[in-house]
XYZ file of C-alpha atoms in Angstrom:
647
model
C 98.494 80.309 71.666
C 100.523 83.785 71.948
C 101.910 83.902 75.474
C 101.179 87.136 77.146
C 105.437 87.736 77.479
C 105.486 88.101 73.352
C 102.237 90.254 73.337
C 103.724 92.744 75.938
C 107.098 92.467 73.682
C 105.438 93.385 70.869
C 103.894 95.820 72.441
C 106.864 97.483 73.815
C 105.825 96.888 76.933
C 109.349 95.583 78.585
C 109.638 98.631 80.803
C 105.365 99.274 80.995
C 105.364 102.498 83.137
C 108.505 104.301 81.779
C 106.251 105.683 78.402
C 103.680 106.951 80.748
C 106.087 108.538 83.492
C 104.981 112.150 84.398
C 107.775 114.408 84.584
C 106.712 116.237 87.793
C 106.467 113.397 89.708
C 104.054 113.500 92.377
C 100.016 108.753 92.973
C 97.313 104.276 91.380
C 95.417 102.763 93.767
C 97.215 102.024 96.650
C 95.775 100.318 98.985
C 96.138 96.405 99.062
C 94.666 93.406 97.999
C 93.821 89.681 96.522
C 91.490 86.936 97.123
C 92.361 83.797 99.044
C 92.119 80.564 97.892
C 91.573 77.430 100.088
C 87.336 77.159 99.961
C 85.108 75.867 97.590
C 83.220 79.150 98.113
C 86.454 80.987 96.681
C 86.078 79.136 93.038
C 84.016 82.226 91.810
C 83.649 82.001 88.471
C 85.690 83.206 85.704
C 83.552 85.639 84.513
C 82.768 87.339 88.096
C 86.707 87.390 89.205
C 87.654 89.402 85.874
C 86.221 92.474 87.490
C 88.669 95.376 87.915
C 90.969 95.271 90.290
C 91.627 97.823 93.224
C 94.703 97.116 94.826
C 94.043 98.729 98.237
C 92.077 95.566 99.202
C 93.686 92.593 100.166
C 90.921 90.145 99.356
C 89.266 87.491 101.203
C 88.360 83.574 100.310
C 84.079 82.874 100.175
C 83.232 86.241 98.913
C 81.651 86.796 95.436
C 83.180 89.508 93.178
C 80.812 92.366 92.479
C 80.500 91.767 88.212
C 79.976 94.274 86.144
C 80.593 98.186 86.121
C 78.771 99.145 88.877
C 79.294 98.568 92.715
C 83.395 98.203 93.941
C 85.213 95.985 92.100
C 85.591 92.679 93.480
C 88.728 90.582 94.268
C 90.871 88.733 92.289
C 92.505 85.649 92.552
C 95.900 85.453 94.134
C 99.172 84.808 92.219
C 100.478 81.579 92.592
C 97.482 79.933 94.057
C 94.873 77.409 92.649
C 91.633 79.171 94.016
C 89.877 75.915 95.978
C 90.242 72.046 94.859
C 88.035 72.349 91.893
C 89.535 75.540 90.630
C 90.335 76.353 87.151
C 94.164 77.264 88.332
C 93.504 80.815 87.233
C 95.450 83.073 89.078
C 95.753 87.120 88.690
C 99.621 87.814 87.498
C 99.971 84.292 85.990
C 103.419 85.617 84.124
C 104.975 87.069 86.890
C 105.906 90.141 85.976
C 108.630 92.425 87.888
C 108.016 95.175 89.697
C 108.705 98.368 88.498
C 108.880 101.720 89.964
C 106.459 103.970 89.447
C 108.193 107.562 89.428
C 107.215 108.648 93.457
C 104.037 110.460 94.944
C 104.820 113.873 96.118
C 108.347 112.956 96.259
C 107.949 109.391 98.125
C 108.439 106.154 96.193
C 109.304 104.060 99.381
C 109.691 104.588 103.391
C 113.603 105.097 103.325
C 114.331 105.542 106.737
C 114.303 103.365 109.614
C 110.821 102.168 109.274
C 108.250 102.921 111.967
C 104.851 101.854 113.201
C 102.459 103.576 115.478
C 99.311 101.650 116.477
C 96.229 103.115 117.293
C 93.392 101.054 118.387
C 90.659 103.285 117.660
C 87.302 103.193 120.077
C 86.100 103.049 123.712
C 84.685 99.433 122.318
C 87.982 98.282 123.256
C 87.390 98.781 126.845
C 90.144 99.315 129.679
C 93.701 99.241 128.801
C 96.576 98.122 131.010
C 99.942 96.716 130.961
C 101.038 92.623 130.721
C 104.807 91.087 131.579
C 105.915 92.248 127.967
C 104.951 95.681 128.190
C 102.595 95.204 125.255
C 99.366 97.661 126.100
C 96.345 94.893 126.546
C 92.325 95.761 126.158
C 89.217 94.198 128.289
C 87.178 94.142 125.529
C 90.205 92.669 123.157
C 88.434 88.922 123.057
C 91.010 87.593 120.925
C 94.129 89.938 122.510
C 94.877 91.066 118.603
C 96.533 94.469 119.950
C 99.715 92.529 122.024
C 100.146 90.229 119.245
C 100.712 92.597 116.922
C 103.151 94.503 118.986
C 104.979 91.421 119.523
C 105.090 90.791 115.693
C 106.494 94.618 115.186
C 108.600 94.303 118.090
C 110.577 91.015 116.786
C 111.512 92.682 113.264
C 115.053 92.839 112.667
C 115.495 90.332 115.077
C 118.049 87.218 114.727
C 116.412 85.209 111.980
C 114.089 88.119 110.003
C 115.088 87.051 106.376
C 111.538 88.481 105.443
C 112.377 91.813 106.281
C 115.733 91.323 103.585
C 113.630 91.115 101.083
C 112.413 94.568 101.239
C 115.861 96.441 100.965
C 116.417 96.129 97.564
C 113.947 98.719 96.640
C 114.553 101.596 96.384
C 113.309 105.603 95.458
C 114.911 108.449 93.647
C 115.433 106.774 90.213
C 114.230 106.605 86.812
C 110.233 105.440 86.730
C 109.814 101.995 84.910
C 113.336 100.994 86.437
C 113.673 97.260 87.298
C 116.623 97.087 89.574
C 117.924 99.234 92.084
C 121.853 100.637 91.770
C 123.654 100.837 94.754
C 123.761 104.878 94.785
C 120.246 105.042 95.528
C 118.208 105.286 99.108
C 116.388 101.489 99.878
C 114.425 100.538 102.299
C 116.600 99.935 105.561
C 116.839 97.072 107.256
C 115.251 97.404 110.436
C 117.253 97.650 114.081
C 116.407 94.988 116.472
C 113.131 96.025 118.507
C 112.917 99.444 116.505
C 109.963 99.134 114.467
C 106.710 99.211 116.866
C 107.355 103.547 118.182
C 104.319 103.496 119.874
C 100.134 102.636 120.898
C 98.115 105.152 121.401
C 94.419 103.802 122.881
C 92.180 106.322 121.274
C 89.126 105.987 123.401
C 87.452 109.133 123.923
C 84.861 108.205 122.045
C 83.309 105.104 120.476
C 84.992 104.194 117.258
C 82.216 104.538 113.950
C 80.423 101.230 113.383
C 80.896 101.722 109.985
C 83.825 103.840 109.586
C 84.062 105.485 106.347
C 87.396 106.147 104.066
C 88.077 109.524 105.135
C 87.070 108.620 109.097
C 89.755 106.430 108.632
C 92.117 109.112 107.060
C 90.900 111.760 110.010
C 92.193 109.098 112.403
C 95.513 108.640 111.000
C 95.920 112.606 111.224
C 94.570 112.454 114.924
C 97.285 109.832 115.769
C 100.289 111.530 114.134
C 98.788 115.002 116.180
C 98.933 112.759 119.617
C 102.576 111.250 118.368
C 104.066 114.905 118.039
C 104.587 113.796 114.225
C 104.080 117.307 113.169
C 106.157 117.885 109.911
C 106.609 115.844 106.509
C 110.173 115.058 107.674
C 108.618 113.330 111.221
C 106.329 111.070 108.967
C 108.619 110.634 105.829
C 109.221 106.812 107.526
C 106.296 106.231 109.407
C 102.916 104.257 109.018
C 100.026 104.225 111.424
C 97.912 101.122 111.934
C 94.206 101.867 112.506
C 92.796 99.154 114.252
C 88.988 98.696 114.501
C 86.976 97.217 117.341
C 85.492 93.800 117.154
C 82.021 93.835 115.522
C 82.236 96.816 113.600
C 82.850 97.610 109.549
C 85.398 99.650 109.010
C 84.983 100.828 105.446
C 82.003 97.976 104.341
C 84.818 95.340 104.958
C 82.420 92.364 105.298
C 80.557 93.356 102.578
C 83.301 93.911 100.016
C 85.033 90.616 100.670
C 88.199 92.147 101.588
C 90.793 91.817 105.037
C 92.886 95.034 105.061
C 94.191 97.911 102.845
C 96.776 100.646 103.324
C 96.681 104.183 101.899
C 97.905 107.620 102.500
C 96.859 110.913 102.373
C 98.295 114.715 102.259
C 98.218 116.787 105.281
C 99.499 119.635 107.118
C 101.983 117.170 108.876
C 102.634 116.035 105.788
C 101.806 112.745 104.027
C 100.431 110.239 105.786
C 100.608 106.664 105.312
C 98.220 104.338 107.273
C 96.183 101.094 107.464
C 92.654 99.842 107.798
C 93.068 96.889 110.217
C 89.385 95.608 110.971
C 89.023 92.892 113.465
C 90.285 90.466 111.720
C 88.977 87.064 113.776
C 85.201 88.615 112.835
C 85.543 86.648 109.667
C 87.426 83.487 109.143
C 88.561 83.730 105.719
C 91.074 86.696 107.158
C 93.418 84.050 108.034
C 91.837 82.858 111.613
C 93.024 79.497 112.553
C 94.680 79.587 108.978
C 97.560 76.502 109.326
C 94.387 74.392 111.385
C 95.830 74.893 114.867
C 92.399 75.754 116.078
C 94.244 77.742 119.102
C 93.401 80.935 120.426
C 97.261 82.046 118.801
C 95.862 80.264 115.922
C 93.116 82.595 115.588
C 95.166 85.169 115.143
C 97.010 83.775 112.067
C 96.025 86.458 110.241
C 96.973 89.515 111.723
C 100.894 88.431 111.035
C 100.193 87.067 107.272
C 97.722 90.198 106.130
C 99.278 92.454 108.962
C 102.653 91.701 107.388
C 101.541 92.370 104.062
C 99.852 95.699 104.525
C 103.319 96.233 106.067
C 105.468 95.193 103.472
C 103.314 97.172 100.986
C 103.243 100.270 102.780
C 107.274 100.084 102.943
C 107.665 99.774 98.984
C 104.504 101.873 97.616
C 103.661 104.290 100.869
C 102.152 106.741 98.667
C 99.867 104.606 95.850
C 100.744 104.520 93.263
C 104.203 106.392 93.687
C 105.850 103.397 94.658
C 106.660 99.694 93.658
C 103.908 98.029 91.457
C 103.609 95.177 88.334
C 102.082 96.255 85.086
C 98.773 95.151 86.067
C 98.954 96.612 89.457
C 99.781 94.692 91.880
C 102.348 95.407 94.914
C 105.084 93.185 96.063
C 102.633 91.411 98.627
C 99.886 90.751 96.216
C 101.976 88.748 93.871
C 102.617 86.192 96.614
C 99.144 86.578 98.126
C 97.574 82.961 100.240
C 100.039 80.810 98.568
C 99.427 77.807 100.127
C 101.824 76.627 103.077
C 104.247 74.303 101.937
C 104.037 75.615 98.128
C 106.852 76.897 96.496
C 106.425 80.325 97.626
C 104.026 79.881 100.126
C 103.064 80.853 103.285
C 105.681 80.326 106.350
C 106.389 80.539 109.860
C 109.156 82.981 110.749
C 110.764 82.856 114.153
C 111.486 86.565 115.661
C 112.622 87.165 119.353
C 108.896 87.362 120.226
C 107.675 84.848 119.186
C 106.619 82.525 115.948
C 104.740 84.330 113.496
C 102.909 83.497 110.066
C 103.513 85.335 106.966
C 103.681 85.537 103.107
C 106.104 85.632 100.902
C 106.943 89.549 99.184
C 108.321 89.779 95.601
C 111.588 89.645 94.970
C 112.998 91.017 91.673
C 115.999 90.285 92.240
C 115.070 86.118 92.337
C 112.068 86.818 90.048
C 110.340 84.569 93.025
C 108.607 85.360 96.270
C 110.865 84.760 98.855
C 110.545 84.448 102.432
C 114.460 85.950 102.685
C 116.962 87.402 100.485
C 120.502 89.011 101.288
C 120.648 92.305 103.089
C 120.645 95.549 100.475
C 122.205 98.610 101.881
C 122.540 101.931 100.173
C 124.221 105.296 101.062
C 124.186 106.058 104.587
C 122.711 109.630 103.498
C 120.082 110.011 101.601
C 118.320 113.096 100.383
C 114.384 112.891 99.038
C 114.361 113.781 95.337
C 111.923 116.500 95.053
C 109.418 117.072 92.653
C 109.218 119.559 89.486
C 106.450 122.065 91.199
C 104.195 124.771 90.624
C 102.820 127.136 93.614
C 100.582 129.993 93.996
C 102.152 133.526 95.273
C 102.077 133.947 99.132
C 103.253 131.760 101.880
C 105.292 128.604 100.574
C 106.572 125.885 102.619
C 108.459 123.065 100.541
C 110.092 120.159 103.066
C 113.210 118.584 102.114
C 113.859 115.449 103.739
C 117.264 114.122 104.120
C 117.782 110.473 105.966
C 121.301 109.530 108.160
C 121.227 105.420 109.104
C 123.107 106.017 111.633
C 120.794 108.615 113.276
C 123.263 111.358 113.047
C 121.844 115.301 112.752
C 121.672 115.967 109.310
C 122.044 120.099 108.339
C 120.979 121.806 104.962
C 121.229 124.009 102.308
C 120.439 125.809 99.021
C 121.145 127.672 95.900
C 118.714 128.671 93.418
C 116.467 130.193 95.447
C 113.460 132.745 94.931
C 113.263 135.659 96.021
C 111.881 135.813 99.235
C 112.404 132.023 100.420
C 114.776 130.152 102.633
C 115.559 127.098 103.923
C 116.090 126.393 107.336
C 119.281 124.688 108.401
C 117.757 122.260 110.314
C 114.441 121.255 109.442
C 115.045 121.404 105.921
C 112.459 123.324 105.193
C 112.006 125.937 102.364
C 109.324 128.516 103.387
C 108.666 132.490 102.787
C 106.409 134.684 100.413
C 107.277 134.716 96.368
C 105.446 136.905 94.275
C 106.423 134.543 91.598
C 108.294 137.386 88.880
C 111.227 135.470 88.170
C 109.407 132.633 86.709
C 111.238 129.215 86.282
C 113.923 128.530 88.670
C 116.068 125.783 89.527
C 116.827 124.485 93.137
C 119.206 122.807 94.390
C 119.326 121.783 98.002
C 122.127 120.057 99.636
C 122.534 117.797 103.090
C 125.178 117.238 105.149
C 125.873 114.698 108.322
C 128.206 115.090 111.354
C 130.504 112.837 109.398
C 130.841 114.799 106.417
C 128.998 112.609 104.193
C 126.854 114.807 101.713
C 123.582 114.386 99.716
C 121.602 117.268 97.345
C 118.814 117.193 94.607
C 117.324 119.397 92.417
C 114.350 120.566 91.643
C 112.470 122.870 89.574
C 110.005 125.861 90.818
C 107.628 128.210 89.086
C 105.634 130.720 91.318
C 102.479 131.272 89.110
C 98.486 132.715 89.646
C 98.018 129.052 88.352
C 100.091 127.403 90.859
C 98.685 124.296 93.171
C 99.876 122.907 96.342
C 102.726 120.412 96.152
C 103.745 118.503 93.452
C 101.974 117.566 89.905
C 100.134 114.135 90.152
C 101.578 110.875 88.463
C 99.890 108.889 86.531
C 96.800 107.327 88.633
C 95.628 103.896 85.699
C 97.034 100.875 85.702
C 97.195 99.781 81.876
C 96.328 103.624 80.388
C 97.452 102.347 76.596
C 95.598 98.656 76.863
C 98.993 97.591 76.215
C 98.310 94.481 78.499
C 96.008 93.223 76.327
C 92.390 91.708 75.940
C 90.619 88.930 78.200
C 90.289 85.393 76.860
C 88.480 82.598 78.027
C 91.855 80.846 80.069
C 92.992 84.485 81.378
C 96.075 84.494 79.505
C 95.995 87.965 78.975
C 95.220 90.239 81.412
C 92.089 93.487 81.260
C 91.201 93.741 84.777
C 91.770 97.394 85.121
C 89.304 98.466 82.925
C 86.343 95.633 83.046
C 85.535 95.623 79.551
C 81.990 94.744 78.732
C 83.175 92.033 76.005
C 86.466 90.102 75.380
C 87.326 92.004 72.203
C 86.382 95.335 72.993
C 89.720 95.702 73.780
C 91.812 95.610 70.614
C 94.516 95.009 68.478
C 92.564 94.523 65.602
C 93.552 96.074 62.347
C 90.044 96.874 61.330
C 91.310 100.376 63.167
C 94.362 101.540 64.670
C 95.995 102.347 68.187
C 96.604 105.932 68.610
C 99.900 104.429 69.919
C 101.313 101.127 70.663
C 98.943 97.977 69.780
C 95.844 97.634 71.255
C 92.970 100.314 72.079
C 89.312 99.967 73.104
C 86.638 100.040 69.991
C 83.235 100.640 71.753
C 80.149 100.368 69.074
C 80.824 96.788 68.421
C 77.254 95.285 68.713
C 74.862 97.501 67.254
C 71.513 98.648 69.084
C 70.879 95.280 71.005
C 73.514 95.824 73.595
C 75.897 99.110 75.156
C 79.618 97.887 74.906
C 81.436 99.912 77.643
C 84.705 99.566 79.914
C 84.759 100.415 83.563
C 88.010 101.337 85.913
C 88.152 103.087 89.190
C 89.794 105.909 90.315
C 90.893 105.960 94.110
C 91.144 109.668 95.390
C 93.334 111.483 98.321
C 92.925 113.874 100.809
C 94.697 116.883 100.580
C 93.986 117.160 97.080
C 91.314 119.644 94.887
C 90.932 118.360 91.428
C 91.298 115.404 89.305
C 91.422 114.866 85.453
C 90.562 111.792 83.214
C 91.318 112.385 79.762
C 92.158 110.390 76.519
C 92.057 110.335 73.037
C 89.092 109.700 70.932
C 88.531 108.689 67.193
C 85.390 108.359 66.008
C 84.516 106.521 62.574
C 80.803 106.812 61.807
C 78.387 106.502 58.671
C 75.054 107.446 60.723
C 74.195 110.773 58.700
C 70.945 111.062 61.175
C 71.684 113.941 62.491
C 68.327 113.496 64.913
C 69.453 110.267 66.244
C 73.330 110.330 66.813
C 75.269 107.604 68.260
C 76.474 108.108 71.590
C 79.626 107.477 73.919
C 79.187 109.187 77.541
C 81.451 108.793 80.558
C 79.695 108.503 83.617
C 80.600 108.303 87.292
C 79.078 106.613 90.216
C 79.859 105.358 93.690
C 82.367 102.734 94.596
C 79.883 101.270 97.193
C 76.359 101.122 95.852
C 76.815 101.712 92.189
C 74.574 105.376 92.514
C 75.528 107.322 89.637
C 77.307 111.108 90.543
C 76.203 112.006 87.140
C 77.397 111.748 83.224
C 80.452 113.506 82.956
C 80.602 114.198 79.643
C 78.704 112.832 76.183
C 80.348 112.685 72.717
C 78.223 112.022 69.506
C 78.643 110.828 66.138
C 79.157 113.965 64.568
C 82.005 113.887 65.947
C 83.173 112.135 63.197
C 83.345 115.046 60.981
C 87.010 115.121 63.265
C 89.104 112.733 62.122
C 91.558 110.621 63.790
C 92.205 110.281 67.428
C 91.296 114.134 69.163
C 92.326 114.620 72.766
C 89.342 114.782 75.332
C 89.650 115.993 78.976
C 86.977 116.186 81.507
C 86.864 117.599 85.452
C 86.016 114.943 87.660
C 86.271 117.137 91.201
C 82.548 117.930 91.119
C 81.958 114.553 91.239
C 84.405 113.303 93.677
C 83.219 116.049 96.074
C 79.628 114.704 96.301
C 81.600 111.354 97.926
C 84.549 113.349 99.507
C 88.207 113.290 98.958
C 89.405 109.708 100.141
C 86.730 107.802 98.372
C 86.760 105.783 95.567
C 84.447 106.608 92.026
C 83.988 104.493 89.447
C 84.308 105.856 85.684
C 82.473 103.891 82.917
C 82.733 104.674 79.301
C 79.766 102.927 77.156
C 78.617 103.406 73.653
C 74.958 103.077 72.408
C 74.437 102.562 68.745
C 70.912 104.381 67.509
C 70.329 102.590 64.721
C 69.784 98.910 64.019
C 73.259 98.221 62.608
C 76.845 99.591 64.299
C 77.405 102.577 62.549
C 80.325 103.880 65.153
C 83.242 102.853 66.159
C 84.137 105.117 69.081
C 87.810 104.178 69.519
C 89.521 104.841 72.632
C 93.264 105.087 73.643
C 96.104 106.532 75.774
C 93.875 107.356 78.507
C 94.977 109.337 81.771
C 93.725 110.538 85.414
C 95.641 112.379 87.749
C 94.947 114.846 90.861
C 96.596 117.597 92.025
């Protein structure tokens, strides 16, 4: 059998993201997650766990994945990890391939400065708050006392001993997307100071917390906490993530129905980006690591809020605005590919010892070992570092475009620029470019510079066009994971790897030479079967706040001999929720006359009416089927170099 390493060779796909790289960088699914071996109940079987993935869930064992192209997509398997003692060994990135960047989100590949978390333990269902010998902030109503243990666990990073947190600095932003490994020039992830990491807890209980909070809920409370932190400007949040921590017995986000522990995400804001987590209590369901290493302690039970709270962490860190960041070619983040390896493994899970204590955790991705690795050496770049910023378009009026410069040691950092239109600035010490264009001089490149109390300097460049057609911040990135169907088709071991797009059929994702690829290899050839039964392929598209529009587009060639003009084959693209599996509506429908085209013609649709009947912050499904009229196939709708991307 052809190992999936040669396919992707042949397919060009050493460097997977670097064809599709947008060059006004600006998001893929960002959030977090993979399914936990260790039960019976996790052997689902083959054909349920190739569902699509979505990476902001990280996955629970004893849950079923939702089949099919309707309803979310359920979990996969984790890498690394034979799912139960009668498991097939299947496992989701079974070649374990690097990470790679992915370009940067509105400027933001990774959280480069001295990484900080605020916690925010949402809901008067927490009950009184006061103070233990620690000074860690303690609940009433906290049955399991999740909110001081996670203090502790941010509190102890960087602490004598914290090989885990090594691991992270050798990513890195600011460089070419599809890169591998990291040159020393550019800004990585800092090793945190000791005690640094945990800036504050805010006990949000004015009010009860939702029982079933929804995605944007969740995103309103992230912008409420970084309001009550003073975090008022991109620069204050360029390093920060908040933890959104849900009272026991509620469902954050239809947790215990969708299988999953915890996911991080981010949104755009007028404070700037924000990057936060949906923490649910985690002890309401045992398969989130509760009692995970069999201590059956009440520190035991709360295993997993150090192995998934660590890995939401660690995620958020190297990918803070998904997809911007670090990712494989199928998707997965750095804490996904070591996901519930068993303790003991190679790889596995561990206990690390901080100064506050012994805490579980995973393993993260290292590229540099091609392992996961529970410590590496310490990677340190430039002591200052300057954002790249974004190719952009704006509108005419009132402009404000942050630059964001970052000192390790703390010192005051001042700017400057050339290149400027007329009628903007920048100030000298917030970095921020602001005034009123009317947009005449067209194209202009800009050029800011930084500067520390030491003398060290950093600049970047950037290009700006002042147009009627001009959006809000930067272009979006590529949103897909697999947009060619370079990775391949599913076979019956998993070899190969489709879960991004949940085709309806093993083949219908091709590199047959019946047809061709509009480029590289493989495409998708829908109209298969004939009239007994649809062929189709289903991904999902996770949306953001702050944004107005999305596009999915893609080239289409359609070969057809049905001359009925009355009773056309058909291809339609239709949306529907990630939840329930309502439809929004058919987005668009092609026919068989179509064929009158030939070769591949680009298509492009407007998904924002659709994603506003759910609301920015939601996720939509997008499912592409054929239907054949007649009693034989007589179209082959062909499918390839697909796209979706929000601004």
């Amino acid at each position: 059998m052809v190992s999936l390493a040669a396919v992707l060779a042949a397919a060009g796909l050493a460097s997977p993201i670097a064809a599709m790289a947008d060059p006004h960088p600006t998001q893929q699914w960002a959030r977090s997650a993979r399914a936990l071996p260790g039960s019976a109940a996790a052997t689902a079987t083959k054909a349920a766990a190739r569902t699509a993935p979505s990476s902001k869930r990280l996955a629970r064992p004893g849950t079923k994945p939702t089949a099919g192209g309707t309803g979310h997509p359920g979990p996969q398997l984790a890498d690394g990890a034979d799912p139960g003692h009668n498991g097939d060994g299947y496992v989701s990135n079974e070649y374990d391939l690097q990470m790679t960047y992915k370009g940067g989100e509105d400027s933001k590949g990774i959280i480069s400065g001295p990484p900080k978390v605020y916690l925010v333990v949402w809901g008067s269902q927490w009950g009184t708050s006061s103070t233990n010998a620690a000074g860690d902030v303690v609940l009433s109503q906290d049955a399991d006392q999740a909110v001081p243990y996670q203090q502790d666990f941010f509190k102890g990073l960087g602490s004598a001993g914290d090989g885990w947190s090594a691991v992270l600095t050798q990513y890195c932003e600011g460089i070419q997307a599809g890169t591998v490994q990291c040159p020393a020039s550019a800004a990585h992830i800092q090793y945190p100071n000791p005690g640094s990491v945990l800036a504050g807890v805010w006990v949000d209980n004015a009010a009860p917390a939702p029982q079933a909070a929804d995605e944007p809920e969740l995103g309103a409370e992230a912008l409420a906490a970084a309001k009550h932190f003073g975090n008022l400007t991109e620069a204050q949040n360029s390093n920060v993530q908040y933890i959104i921590d849900s009272p026991q017995g509620t469902d954050p986000d239809k947790w215990r129905e969708l299988g999953y522990c915890a996911w991080h995400d981010f949104q755009r804001s007028q404070y700037g980006s924000l990057a936060y987590t949906n923490m649910p209590y985690l002890t309401d369901v045992a398969g989130c690591g509760t009692n995970w290493f069999g201590e059956n302690t009440a520190r035991g039970r709360l295993d997993g809020y150090g192995i998934i709270g660590g890995h939401e962490y660690a995620e958020t860190l190297t990918d803070p605005n998904t997809p911007g960041g670090w990712t494989d070619a199928t998707g997965q983040e750095l804490g996904d590919k070591c996901a519930w390896i068993p303790y003991g493994a190679n790889g596995g899970l561990f206990f690390e010892n901080l100064s506050t204590g012994s805490f579980p955790l995973q393993t993260l991705w290292s590229n540099a070992d091609h392992l996961c690795q529970s410590a590496d050496p310490v990677t340190t770049g430039p002591a200052l570092t300057l954002k790249t910023m974004c190719d952009r378009t704006d509108a005419p009026g009132r402009i404000g475009i942050p630059a964001v410069a970052t000192d390790s040691a703390g010192a005051a950092v001042s700017y400057s620029a050339t290149g400027l239109p007329a009628g903007l600035v920048i100030d000298p010490k917030s970095g921020v470019i602001s005034g009123s264009s009317s947009g005449t001089a067209g194209w202009q490149r800009i050029t800011v510079n930084a500067t520390d109390a030491g003398g060290r300097t950093a600049s970047t460049g950037f290009w700006e066009s002042v147009t009627g057609n001009g959006q809000t911040g930067c272009n979006g990135i590529e949103q897909l994971i697999n947009p060619g169907f370079e990775n391949g088709s599913a076979d019956v071991d998993h070899t190969v790897m489709t879960d991004s797009w949940s085709p309806s059929g093993y083949n219908v994702i091709t590199p047959s030479s019946l047809h061709a690829a509009h480029s590289g290899t493989w495409y998708t050839w829908l109209g298969q079967d004939g009239s007994s039964s649809d062929d189709s392929i289903t991904t999902y598209l996770n949306t953001y706040p702050g944004y107005q529009g999305a596009n999915f587009s893609f080239y289409l060639d359609t070969e057809s001999t049905n001359t009925a003009g009355s009773s056309p084959d058909t291809l339609t693209l239709q949306a529907f929720s990630q939840y329930d599996g309502h439809p929004l509506g058919t987005v668009r429908t092609w026919t068989s006359s179509q064929g009158a085209n030939s070769g591949y013609q680009y298509q492009s649709v407007d998904l924002t009416p659709f994603i506003k009947q759910v609301g920015w912050g939601t996720t939509i499904g997008l499912k592409l089927v054929s239907h054949e009229s007649g009693a034989d196939p007589r179209t082959a709708f062909l499918i390839d170099d697909a796209s979706a991307r929000e601004h």
